[in-house]
Each structure stands twice: as structure tokens, then as C-alpha cells.
Amino acid sequence: MALSIRNPGTIVSFTSASAVYDGALVIASAATDLDVIFPAGAQGTGPYVGLVYAPGAYGPTGTAVVQTATEIAAGKAIDVVVSGIYPGVSAGVVTRGNEVTSGGADGTVQAVTALGAGTNAGVIGIALASAVAADIFPILLTRYVKQG
């Protein structure tokens, strides 16, 4: 992904309750004020906060984007992009224009799948480029809950 696609808007400082990496999707921790953690699983309802801003901190273990063990340890101050355009890590196939949501408990993102009646999904934003698993791709951050 070209660096010119990065255009973070508002960046807010939080404390990480888990080890994180650049572009990881995080949610508000239910346990502590101003803490963020990975989502509990895929396509939850949030509350999604944004994507971790930590250029050079690659991860998560088990994906192709790992270059070195450079995740940021839990308990550290981190910056989170809450608006603008910032890259996330794909958990699977995403087509540009797709709404994206949590891809799992590892901070990755995926395309929102079809929702049944009465089912909701938190959306972190809109994919600006297509991606396959472990790709880094730009997301226009627009948080909302989609209702089925």
C-alpha cells in the first residue's frame, strides 16, 4: 500500500490492555477508562474505537504481515486513529467499497457479511482498495452500527 493513502485525521492517546500493532482494530475496554483492547471476535457490534497508529510495529503473530516481534506490549500508551484514512490488516477477501468490521480477536478486519433480520454489525469504515488475507489496505474510517 502506498504511503500516500495514509491520511489520518484525529489521533487520540489511549492505554493498550493487550499487545497491539500498527493498523490493528481496537475497541473500548469495559474494564478500565481510556483502555483499548482487541475485539472479542469477528463481526461484533463494537464499540470500535479506531486503528492503532504505530508505524513500524508489525504483527499479529500468525499472519503474513509479521516482519519481526515488534508488537507494542500491553500497558503502554498508544495512539489510535479515529477518523480519516488509515490502513488495516485484512482477515480475508475484501473488495474496495465494502463496509469493514472486525475480522477476529487479533485486530484484523474483514468485509461485513450478510446480516439476518435483527442482527447488527459494527462497521469501522469503507475499504478504499481490495485485499486478500493478511494484506494491508486503506480504510476510510466511518464508525457506525449496521442493522440487518
Backbone as JSON Lines, residues from 0, in Angstrom:
{"i":0,"aa":"M","n":[0.84,-1.17,0.0],"ca":[0.0,0.0,0.0],"c":[0.89,1.24,0.0]}
{"i":1,"aa":"A","n":[0.6,2.16,-0.85],"ca":[1.38,3.38,-0.93],"c":[1.15,4.24,0.31]}
{"i":2,"aa":"L","n":[2.2,4.86,0.8],"ca":[2.07,5.72,1.97],"c":[1.18,6.91,1.71]}
{"i":3,"aa":"S","n":[1.01,7.29,0.44],"ca":[0.16,8.43,0.13],"c":[-1.3,8.15,0.47]}
{"i":4,"aa":"I","n":[-1.67,6.88,0.67],"ca":[-3.04,6.53,1.03],"c":[-3.29,6.74,2.52]}
{"i":5,"aa":"R","n":[-2.24,6.95,3.3],"ca":[-2.4,7.24,4.73],"c":[-2.73,8.71,4.9]}
{"i":6,"aa":"N","n":[-3.87,9.0,5.48],"ca":[-4.26,10.37,5.77],"c":[-5.04,10.37,7.08]}
{"i":7,"aa":"P","n":[-4.33,10.07,8.18],"ca":[-5.04,10.01,9.45],"c":[-5.62,11.37,9.81]}
{"i":8,"aa":"G","n":[-6.82,11.35,10.34],"ca":[-7.46,12.58,10.8],"c":[-7.13,12.77,12.27]}
{"i":9,"aa":"T","n":[-8.11,12.55,13.11],"ca":[-7.93,12.71,14.55],"c":[-7.21,11.49,15.13]}
{"i":10,"aa":"I","n":[-6.18,11.75,15.92],"ca":[-5.43,10.7,16.6],"c":[-5.55,10.95,18.1]}
{"i":11,"aa":"V","n":[-5.96,9.92,18.85],"ca":[-6.22,10.05,20.28],"c":[-5.33,9.06,21.03]}
{"i":12,"aa":"S","n":[-4.82,9.47,22.19],"ca":[-3.98,8.59,23.01],"c":[-4.84,7.75,23.96]}
{"i":13,"aa":"F","n":[-4.47,6.48,24.08],"ca":[-5.12,5.53,24.98],"c":[-4.03,4.69,25.62]}
{"i":14,"aa":"T","n":[-4.43,3.78,26.49],"ca":[-3.54,2.76,27.02],"c":[-3.99,1.43,26.44]}
{"i":15,"aa":"S","n":[-3.05,0.63,25.98],"ca":[-3.39,-0.67,25.4],"c":[-3.5,-1.72,26.49]}
{"i":16,"aa":"A","n":[-4.63,-2.42,26.53],"ca":[-4.81,-3.5,27.5],"c":[-4.33,-4.84,26.94]}
{"i":17,"aa":"S","n":[-3.88,-4.85,25.69],"ca":[-3.3,-6.04,25.07],"c":[-2.18,-5.6,24.14]}
{"i":18,"aa":"A","n":[-1.31,-6.53,23.75],"ca":[-0.26,-6.2,22.79],"c":[-0.92,-5.83,21.46]}
{"i":19,"aa":"V","n":[-0.48,-4.75,20.84],"ca":[-1.09,-4.27,19.6],"c":[-0.01,-4.0,18.55]}
{"i":20,"aa":"Y","n":[-0.45,-3.68,17.34],"ca":[0.45,-3.4,16.22],"c":[-0.18,-2.35,15.33]}
{"i":21,"aa":"D","n":[0.59,-1.79,14.42],"ca":[0.12,-0.75,13.51],"c":[-1.06,-1.25,12.69]}
{"i":22,"aa":"G","n":[-2.14,-0.48,12.67],"ca":[-3.31,-0.82,11.88],"c":[-4.29,-1.76,12.55]}
{"i":23,"aa":"A","n":[-4.01,-2.17,13.79],"ca":[-4.9,-3.1,14.5],"c":[-6.2,-2.39,14.89]}
{"i":24,"aa":"L","n":[-7.31,-3.07,14.71],"ca":[-8.61,-2.56,15.15],"c":[-8.74,-2.76,16.65]}
{"i":25,"aa":"V","n":[-9.12,-1.71,17.36],"ca":[-9.29,-1.81,18.81],"c":[-10.67,-1.3,19.22]}
{"i":26,"aa":"I","n":[-11.13,-1.82,20.37],"ca":[-12.41,-1.4,20.95],"c":[-12.14,-0.83,22.33]}
{"i":27,"aa":"A","n":[-13.15,-0.16,22.86],"ca":[-13.05,0.37,24.22],"c":[-13.11,-0.78,25.21]}
{"i":28,"aa":"S","n":[-12.23,-0.76,26.19],"ca":[-12.22,-1.78,27.23],"c":[-13.37,-1.54,28.19]}
{"i":29,"aa":"A","n":[-14.05,-2.6,28.57],"ca":[-15.14,-2.48,29.54],"c":[-14.6,-2.38,30.96]}
{"i":30,"aa":"A","n":[-13.32,-2.71,31.14],"ca":[-12.75,-2.8,32.49],"c":[-12.17,-1.48,33.01]}
{"i":31,"aa":"T","n":[-11.54,-0.7,32.13],"ca":[-10.8,0.48,32.57],"c":[-11.01,1.65,31.63]}
{"i":32,"aa":"D","n":[-11.19,2.84,32.19],"ca":[-11.33,4.04,31.38],"c":[-10.1,4.26,30.51]}
{"i":33,"aa":"L","n":[-10.32,4.68,29.29],"ca":[-9.28,5.04,28.33],"c":[-8.33,3.91,27.99]}
{"i":34,"aa":"D","n":[-8.76,2.67,28.19],"ca":[-8.02,1.49,27.73],"c":[-8.69,0.96,26.48]}
{"i":35,"aa":"V","n":[-7.88,0.43,25.56],"ca":[-8.41,-0.22,24.37],"c":[-7.85,-1.63,24.28]}
{"i":36,"aa":"I","n":[-8.62,-2.52,23.67],"ca":[-8.24,-3.93,23.51],"c":[-8.71,-4.4,22.14]}
{"i":37,"aa":"F","n":[-8.29,-5.62,21.76],"ca":[-8.79,-6.22,20.54],"c":[-10.26,-6.59,20.72]}
{"i":38,"aa":"P","n":[-11.03,-6.61,19.64],"ca":[-12.4,-7.1,19.72],"c":[-12.44,-8.55,20.16]}
{"i":39,"aa":"A","n":[-13.58,-8.99,20.69],"ca":[-13.72,-10.37,21.17],"c":[-13.76,-11.37,20.03]}
{"i":40,"aa":"G","n":[-14.16,-10.95,18.84],"ca":[-14.26,-11.87,17.71],"c":[-14.66,-11.14,16.45]}
{"i":41,"aa":"A","n":[-15.01,-11.93,15.43],"ca":[-15.34,-11.37,14.12],"c":[-16.75,-10.78,14.12]}
{"i":42,"aa":"Q","n":[-16.9,-9.7,13.37],"ca":[-18.17,-9.03,13.09],"c":[-19.03,-8.81,14.33]}
{"i":43,"aa":"G","n":[-18.41,-8.25,15.36],"ca":[-19.17,-7.89,16.55],"c":[-19.85,-6.55,16.37]}
{"i":44,"aa":"T","n":[-20.38,-6.01,17.45],"ca":[-21.06,-4.73,17.36],"c":[-20.23,-3.59,17.93]}
{"i":45,"aa":"G","n":[-19.01,-3.86,18.35],"ca":[-18.14,-2.8,18.84],"c":[-18.14,-2.74,20.35]}
{"i":46,"aa":"P","n":[-17.93,-1.61,20.94],"ca":[-17.77,-0.27,20.35],"c":[-16.36,-0.08,19.76]}
{"i":47,"aa":"Y","n":[-16.26,-0.05,18.43],"ca":[-14.97,0.13,17.78],"c":[-14.48,1.55,18.0]}
{"i":48,"aa":"V","n":[-13.2,1.68,18.34],"ca":[-12.61,3.0,18.58],"c":[-11.88,3.47,17.33]}
{"i":49,"aa":"G","n":[-11.03,2.62,16.76],"ca":[-10.27,3.01,15.58],"c":[-9.14,2.04,15.32]}
{"i":50,"aa":"L","n":[-8.13,2.51,14.56],"ca":[-6.98,1.7,14.18],"c":[-5.73,2.25,14.86]}
{"i":51,"aa":"V","n":[-4.91,1.36,15.4],"ca":[-3.69,1.75,16.1],"c":[-2.72,2.44,15.15]}
{"i":52,"aa":"Y","n":[-2.2,3.58,15.58],"ca":[-1.21,4.33,14.83],"c":[0.16,4.05,15.44]}
{"i":53,"aa":"A","n":[0.91,3.14,14.82],"ca":[2.23,2.76,15.33],"c":[3.1,2.28,14.17]}
{"i":54,"aa":"P","n":[3.41,3.16,13.21],"ca":[4.22,2.73,12.07],"c":[5.47,2.0,12.51]}
{"i":55,"aa":"G","n":[5.7,0.83,11.92],"ca":[6.88,0.03,12.26],"c":[6.6,-1.07,13.25]}
{"i":56,"aa":"A","n":[5.43,-1.06,13.9],"ca":[5.08,-2.11,14.86],"c":[4.22,-3.14,14.14]}
{"i":57,"aa":"Y","n":[4.86,-4.18,13.61],"ca":[4.16,-5.16,12.79],"c":[3.62,-6.31,13.63]}
{"i":58,"aa":"G","n":[2.61,-6.98,13.16],"ca":[2.02,-8.12,13.83],"c":[0.77,-8.47,13.06]}
{"i":59,"aa":"P","n":[-0.12,-9.27,13.51],"ca":[-0.01,-10.13,14.67],"c":[0.67,-11.45,14.33]}
{"i":60,"aa":"T","n":[1.12,-12.17,15.31],"ca":[1.74,-13.47,15.09],"c":[0.77,-14.36,14.34]}
{"i":61,"aa":"G","n":[1.25,-15.05,13.33],"ca":[0.4,-15.96,12.57],"c":[-0.09,-15.38,11.26]}
{"i":62,"aa":"T","n":[0.19,-14.11,10.98],"ca":[-0.21,-13.55,9.69],"c":[1.04,-13.2,8.89]}
{"i":63,"aa":"A","n":[0.84,-12.99,7.61],"ca":[1.96,-12.71,6.71],"c":[2.57,-11.34,6.95]}
{"i":64,"aa":"V","n":[1.9,-10.46,7.71],"ca":[2.46,-9.12,7.89],"c":[3.51,-9.07,9.0]}
{"i":65,"aa":"V","n":[3.73,-10.18,9.7],"ca":[4.76,-10.19,10.74],"c":[6.13,-10.07,10.08]}
{"i":66,"aa":"Q","n":[6.89,-9.07,10.48],"ca":[8.27,-8.94,9.99],"c":[9.25,-9.21,11.11]}
{"i":67,"aa":"T","n":[8.97,-8.73,12.28],"ca":[9.76,-9.02,13.48],"c":[8.81,-8.97,14.66]}
{"i":68,"aa":"A","n":[9.28,-9.34,15.82],"ca":[8.44,-9.3,17.01],"c":[8.39,-7.86,17.52]}
{"i":69,"aa":"T","n":[7.64,-7.02,16.85],"ca":[7.63,-5.6,17.2],"c":[6.27,-5.12,17.67]}
{"i":70,"aa":"E","n":[5.45,-6.01,18.14],"ca":[4.18,-5.58,18.7],"c":[4.45,-4.68,19.91]}
{"i":71,"aa":"I","n":[3.53,-3.8,20.19],"ca":[3.64,-2.92,21.35],"c":[3.02,-3.65,22.54]}
{"i":72,"aa":"A","n":[3.74,-3.76,23.63],"ca":[3.3,-4.53,24.79],"c":[2.07,-3.92,25.45]}
{"i":73,"aa":"A","n":[1.3,-4.76,26.1],"ca":[0.14,-4.31,26.88],"c":[0.58,-3.35,27.97]}
{"i":74,"aa":"G","n":[-0.28,-2.41,28.28],"ca":[0.01,-1.45,29.34],"c":[0.73,-0.2,28.88]}
{"i":75,"aa":"K","n":[1.08,-0.14,27.59],"ca":[1.79,1.01,27.05],"c":[0.82,2.05,26.5]}
{"i":76,"aa":"A","n":[1.24,3.3,26.48],"ca":[0.46,4.35,25.84],"c":[0.55,4.16,24.33]}
{"i":77,"aa":"I","n":[-0.57,4.27,23.66],"ca":[-0.61,4.13,22.2],"c":[-1.48,5.22,21.6]}
{"i":78,"aa":"D","n":[-1.3,5.46,20.32],"ca":[-2.14,6.4,19.58],"c":[-3.1,5.6,18.71]}
{"i":79,"aa":"V","n":[-4.33,6.1,18.6],"ca":[-5.36,5.44,17.8],"c":[-5.97,6.45,16.83]}
{"i":80,"aa":"V","n":[-5.99,6.1,15.55],"ca":[-6.6,6.93,14.52],"c":[-8.11,6.69,14.59]}
{"i":81,"aa":"V","n":[-8.88,7.76,14.84],"ca":[-10.33,7.61,14.97],"c":[-11.1,8.24,13.81]}
{"i":82,"aa":"S","n":[-10.39,8.94,12.92],"ca":[-11.03,9.49,11.72],"c":[-9.98,9.63,10.63]}
{"i":83,"aa":"G","n":[-10.45,9.78,9.4],"ca":[-9.54,9.91,8.27],"c":[-9.36,8.61,7.53]}
{"i":84,"aa":"I","n":[-8.2,8.43,6.91],"ca":[-7.88,7.22,6.15],"c":[-6.65,6.6,6.77]}
{"i":85,"aa":"Y","n":[-6.74,5.31,7.11],"ca":[-5.59,4.61,7.69],"c":[-5.68,3.14,7.31]}
{"i":86,"aa":"P","n":[-4.53,2.47,7.12],"ca":[-4.56,1.07,6.7],"c":[-4.84,0.1,7.85]}
{"i":87,"aa":"G","n":[-5.61,-0.93,7.53],"ca":[-5.87,-2.04,8.44],"c":[-5.32,-3.31,7.82]}
{"i":88,"aa":"V","n":[-5.37,-4.4,8.58],"ca":[-4.88,-5.7,8.12],"c":[-6.08,-6.6,7.86]}
{"i":89,"aa":"S","n":[-6.17,-7.13,6.63],"ca":[-7.31,-7.94,6.23],"c":[-7.25,-9.36,6.79]}
{"i":90,"aa":"A","n":[-8.4,-9.83,7.28],"ca":[-8.53,-11.22,7.73],"c":[-8.95,-12.13,6.59]}
{"i":91,"aa":"G","n":[-9.36,-11.56,5.48],"ca":[-9.83,-12.35,4.34],"c":[-10.03,-11.44,3.14]}
{"i":92,"aa":"V","n":[-10.8,-11.9,2.18],"ca":[-11.05,-11.12,0.96],"c":[-11.94,-9.93,1.25]}
{"i":93,"aa":"V","n":[-11.48,-8.76,0.84],"ca":[-12.24,-7.52,0.95],"c":[-12.2,-6.87,-0.43]}
{"i":94,"aa":"T","n":[-13.34,-6.39,-0.89],"ca":[-13.42,-5.68,-2.17],"c":[-13.6,-4.2,-1.89]}
{"i":95,"aa":"R","n":[-12.86,-3.36,-2.65],"ca":[-12.99,-1.92,-2.44],"c":[-14.46,-1.54,-2.45]}
{"i":96,"aa":"G","n":[-14.83,-0.67,-1.53],"ca":[-16.22,-0.26,-1.37],"c":[-16.97,-1.05,-0.31]}
{"i":97,"aa":"N","n":[-16.41,-2.2,0.1],"ca":[-17.05,-2.98,1.17],"c":[-17.01,-2.23,2.49]}
{"i":98,"aa":"E","n":[-18.05,-2.42,3.29],"ca":[-18.01,-1.99,4.68],"c":[-17.11,-3.0,5.39]}
{"i":99,"aa":"V","n":[-16.28,-2.54,6.33],"ca":[-15.4,-3.46,7.04],"c":[-15.69,-3.44,8.53]}
{"i":100,"aa":"T","n":[-15.47,-4.6,9.15],"ca":[-15.75,-4.82,10.56],"c":[-14.61,-5.66,11.14]}
{"i":101,"aa":"S","n":[-14.74,-6.07,12.36],"ca":[-13.72,-6.88,12.99],"c":[-13.57,-8.22,12.27]}
{"i":102,"aa":"G","n":[-12.31,-8.63,12.07],"ca":[-12.03,-9.91,11.44],"c":[-11.74,-11.0,12.45]}
{"i":103,"aa":"G","n":[-11.67,-10.65,13.72],"ca":[-11.39,-11.63,14.76],"c":[-10.8,-10.98,15.98]}
{"i":104,"aa":"A","n":[-10.36,-11.79,16.92],"ca":[-9.82,-11.3,18.19],"c":[-8.35,-10.91,18.08]}
{"i":105,"aa":"D","n":[-7.85,-10.72,16.85],"ca":[-6.44,-10.37,16.64],"c":[-6.24,-8.98,16.06]}
{"i":106,"aa":"G","n":[-7.31,-8.18,15.95],"ca":[-7.2,-6.83,15.44],"c":[-7.31,-6.69,13.94]}
{"i":107,"aa":"T","n":[-7.51,-7.8,13.23],"ca":[-7.69,-7.74,11.78],"c":[-9.11,-7.3,11.45]}
{"i":108,"aa":"V","n":[-9.34,-6.99,10.17],"ca":[-10.67,-6.57,9.71],"c":[-11.11,-7.42,8.53]}
{"i":109,"aa":"Q","n":[-12.41,-7.47,8.31],"ca":[-12.98,-8.23,7.19],"c":[-14.18,-7.47,6.65]}
{"i":110,"aa":"A","n":[-14.65,-7.89,5.47],"ca":[-15.87,-7.31,4.91],"c":[-17.06,-7.74,5.76]}
{"i":111,"aa":"V","n":[-18.01,-6.84,5.91],"ca":[-19.25,-7.18,6.61],"c":[-19.98,-8.22,5.78]}
{"i":112,"aa":"T","n":[-20.4,-9.31,6.41],"ca":[-21.15,-10.35,5.71],"c":[-22.64,-10.05,5.82]}
{"i":113,"aa":"A","n":[-23.44,-10.78,5.04],"ca":[-24.89,-10.57,5.03],"c":[-25.46,-10.69,6.44]}
{"i":114,"aa":"L","n":[-26.34,-9.77,6.78],"ca":[-26.94,-9.76,8.11],"c":[-28.38,-10.24,8.04]}
{"i":115,"aa":"G","n":[-28.74,-11.14,8.93],"ca":[-30.12,-11.57,9.03],"c":[-30.95,-10.52,9.74]}
{"i":116,"aa":"A","n":[-32.26,-10.66,9.68],"ca":[-33.16,-9.73,10.35],"c":[-32.86,-9.7,11.84]}
{"i":117,"aa":"G","n":[-32.73,-8.52,12.39],"ca":[-32.47,-8.36,13.81],"c":[-31.02,-8.54,14.21]}
{"i":118,"aa":"T","n":[-30.12,-8.76,13.26],"ca":[-28.7,-8.93,13.55],"c":[-27.97,-7.64,13.21]}
{"i":119,"aa":"N","n":[-27.07,-7.22,14.08],"ca":[-26.32,-5.99,13.87],"c":[-24.83,-6.29,13.72]}
{"i":120,"aa":"A","n":[-24.13,-5.38,13.07],"ca":[-22.67,-5.49,12.95],"c":[-22.07,-4.1,13.07]}
{"i":121,"aa":"G","n":[-21.02,-3.98,13.88],"ca":[-20.29,-2.72,13.96],"c":[-19.44,-2.55,12.71]}
{"i":122,"aa":"V","n":[-19.43,-1.37,12.16],"ca":[-18.64,-1.07,10.96],"c":[-17.58,-0.05,11.36]}
{"i":123,"aa":"I","n":[-16.32,-0.33,10.99],"ca":[-15.24,0.61,11.28],"c":[-15.03,1.58,10.12]}
{"i":124,"aa":"G","n":[-15.41,1.16,8.9],"ca":[-15.24,2.04,7.76],"c":[-15.47,1.36,6.43]}
{"i":125,"aa":"I","n":[-15.0,2.03,5.38],"ca":[-15.18,1.58,4.0],"c":[-13.81,1.29,3.39]}
{"i":126,"aa":"A","n":[-13.68,0.12,2.77],"ca":[-12.42,-0.26,2.11],"c":[-12.21,0.61,0.88]}
{"i":127,"aa":"L","n":[-11.03,1.2,0.78],"ca":[-10.7,2.02,-0.39],"c":[-9.89,1.25,-1.43]}
{"i":128,"aa":"A","n":[-9.53,0.01,-1.11],"ca":[-8.81,-0.85,-2.04],"c":[-9.19,-2.3,-1.72]}
{"i":129,"aa":"S","n":[-9.05,-3.16,-2.69],"ca":[-9.32,-4.58,-2.48],"c":[-8.14,-5.24,-1.77]}
{"i":130,"aa":"A","n":[-8.42,-6.34,-1.05],"ca":[-7.38,-7.02,-0.29],"c":[-7.71,-8.5,-0.15]}
{"i":131,"aa":"V","n":[-6.67,-9.29,0.12],"ca":[-6.84,-10.7,0.49],"c":[-6.27,-10.85,1.9]}
{"i":132,"aa":"A","n":[-6.36,-12.04,2.46],"ca":[-5.91,-12.27,3.83],"c":[-4.49,-11.76,4.05]}
{"i":133,"aa":"A","n":[-4.28,-11.05,5.14],"ca":[-3.0,-10.51,5.59],"c":[-2.52,-9.3,4.79]}
{"i":134,"aa":"D","n":[-3.31,-8.81,3.83],"ca":[-2.95,-7.58,3.12],"c":[-3.17,-6.37,4.03]}
{"i":135,"aa":"I","n":[-2.38,-5.35,3.78],"ca":[-2.57,-4.06,4.44],"c":[-3.24,-3.16,3.41]}
{"i":136,"aa":"F","n":[-4.41,-2.59,3.76],"ca":[-5.17,-1.81,2.78],"c":[-5.81,-0.59,3.45]}
{"i":137,"aa":"P","n":[-6.06,0.5,2.69],"ca":[-6.59,1.72,3.28],"c":[-8.09,1.62,3.58]}
{"i":138,"aa":"I","n":[-8.46,2.19,4.73],"ca":[-9.86,2.21,5.17],"c":[-10.24,3.66,5.48]}
{"i":139,"aa":"L","n":[-11.37,4.1,4.93],"ca":[-11.94,5.39,5.28],"c":[-12.74,5.15,6.56]}
{"i":140,"aa":"L","n":[-12.26,5.7,7.67],"ca":[-12.88,5.43,8.97],"c":[-14.2,6.17,9.12]}
{"i":141,"aa":"T","n":[-15.27,5.41,9.22],"ca":[-16.63,5.93,9.4],"c":[-17.37,4.93,10.29]}
{"i":142,"aa":"R","n":[-17.31,5.1,11.58],"ca":[-17.86,4.12,12.51],"c":[-19.38,4.26,12.64]}
{"i":143,"aa":"Y","n":[-20.05,3.11,12.56],"ca":[-21.49,3.04,12.79],"c":[-21.89,1.6,13.0]}
{"i":144,"aa":"V","n":[-23.14,1.37,13.39],"ca":[-23.67,0.02,13.53],"c":[-24.66,-0.21,12.4]}
{"i":145,"aa":"K","n":[-24.45,-1.3,11.65],"ca":[-25.34,-1.65,10.54],"c":[-26.37,-2.65,11.05]}
{"i":146,"aa":"Q","n":[-27.63,-2.39,10.74],"ca":[-28.71,-3.25,11.18],"c":[-29.2,-4.14,10.05]}
{"i":147,"aa":"G","n":[-29.46,-5.41,10.4],"ca":[-29.94,-6.36,9.42],"c":[-31.44,-6.42,9.38]}
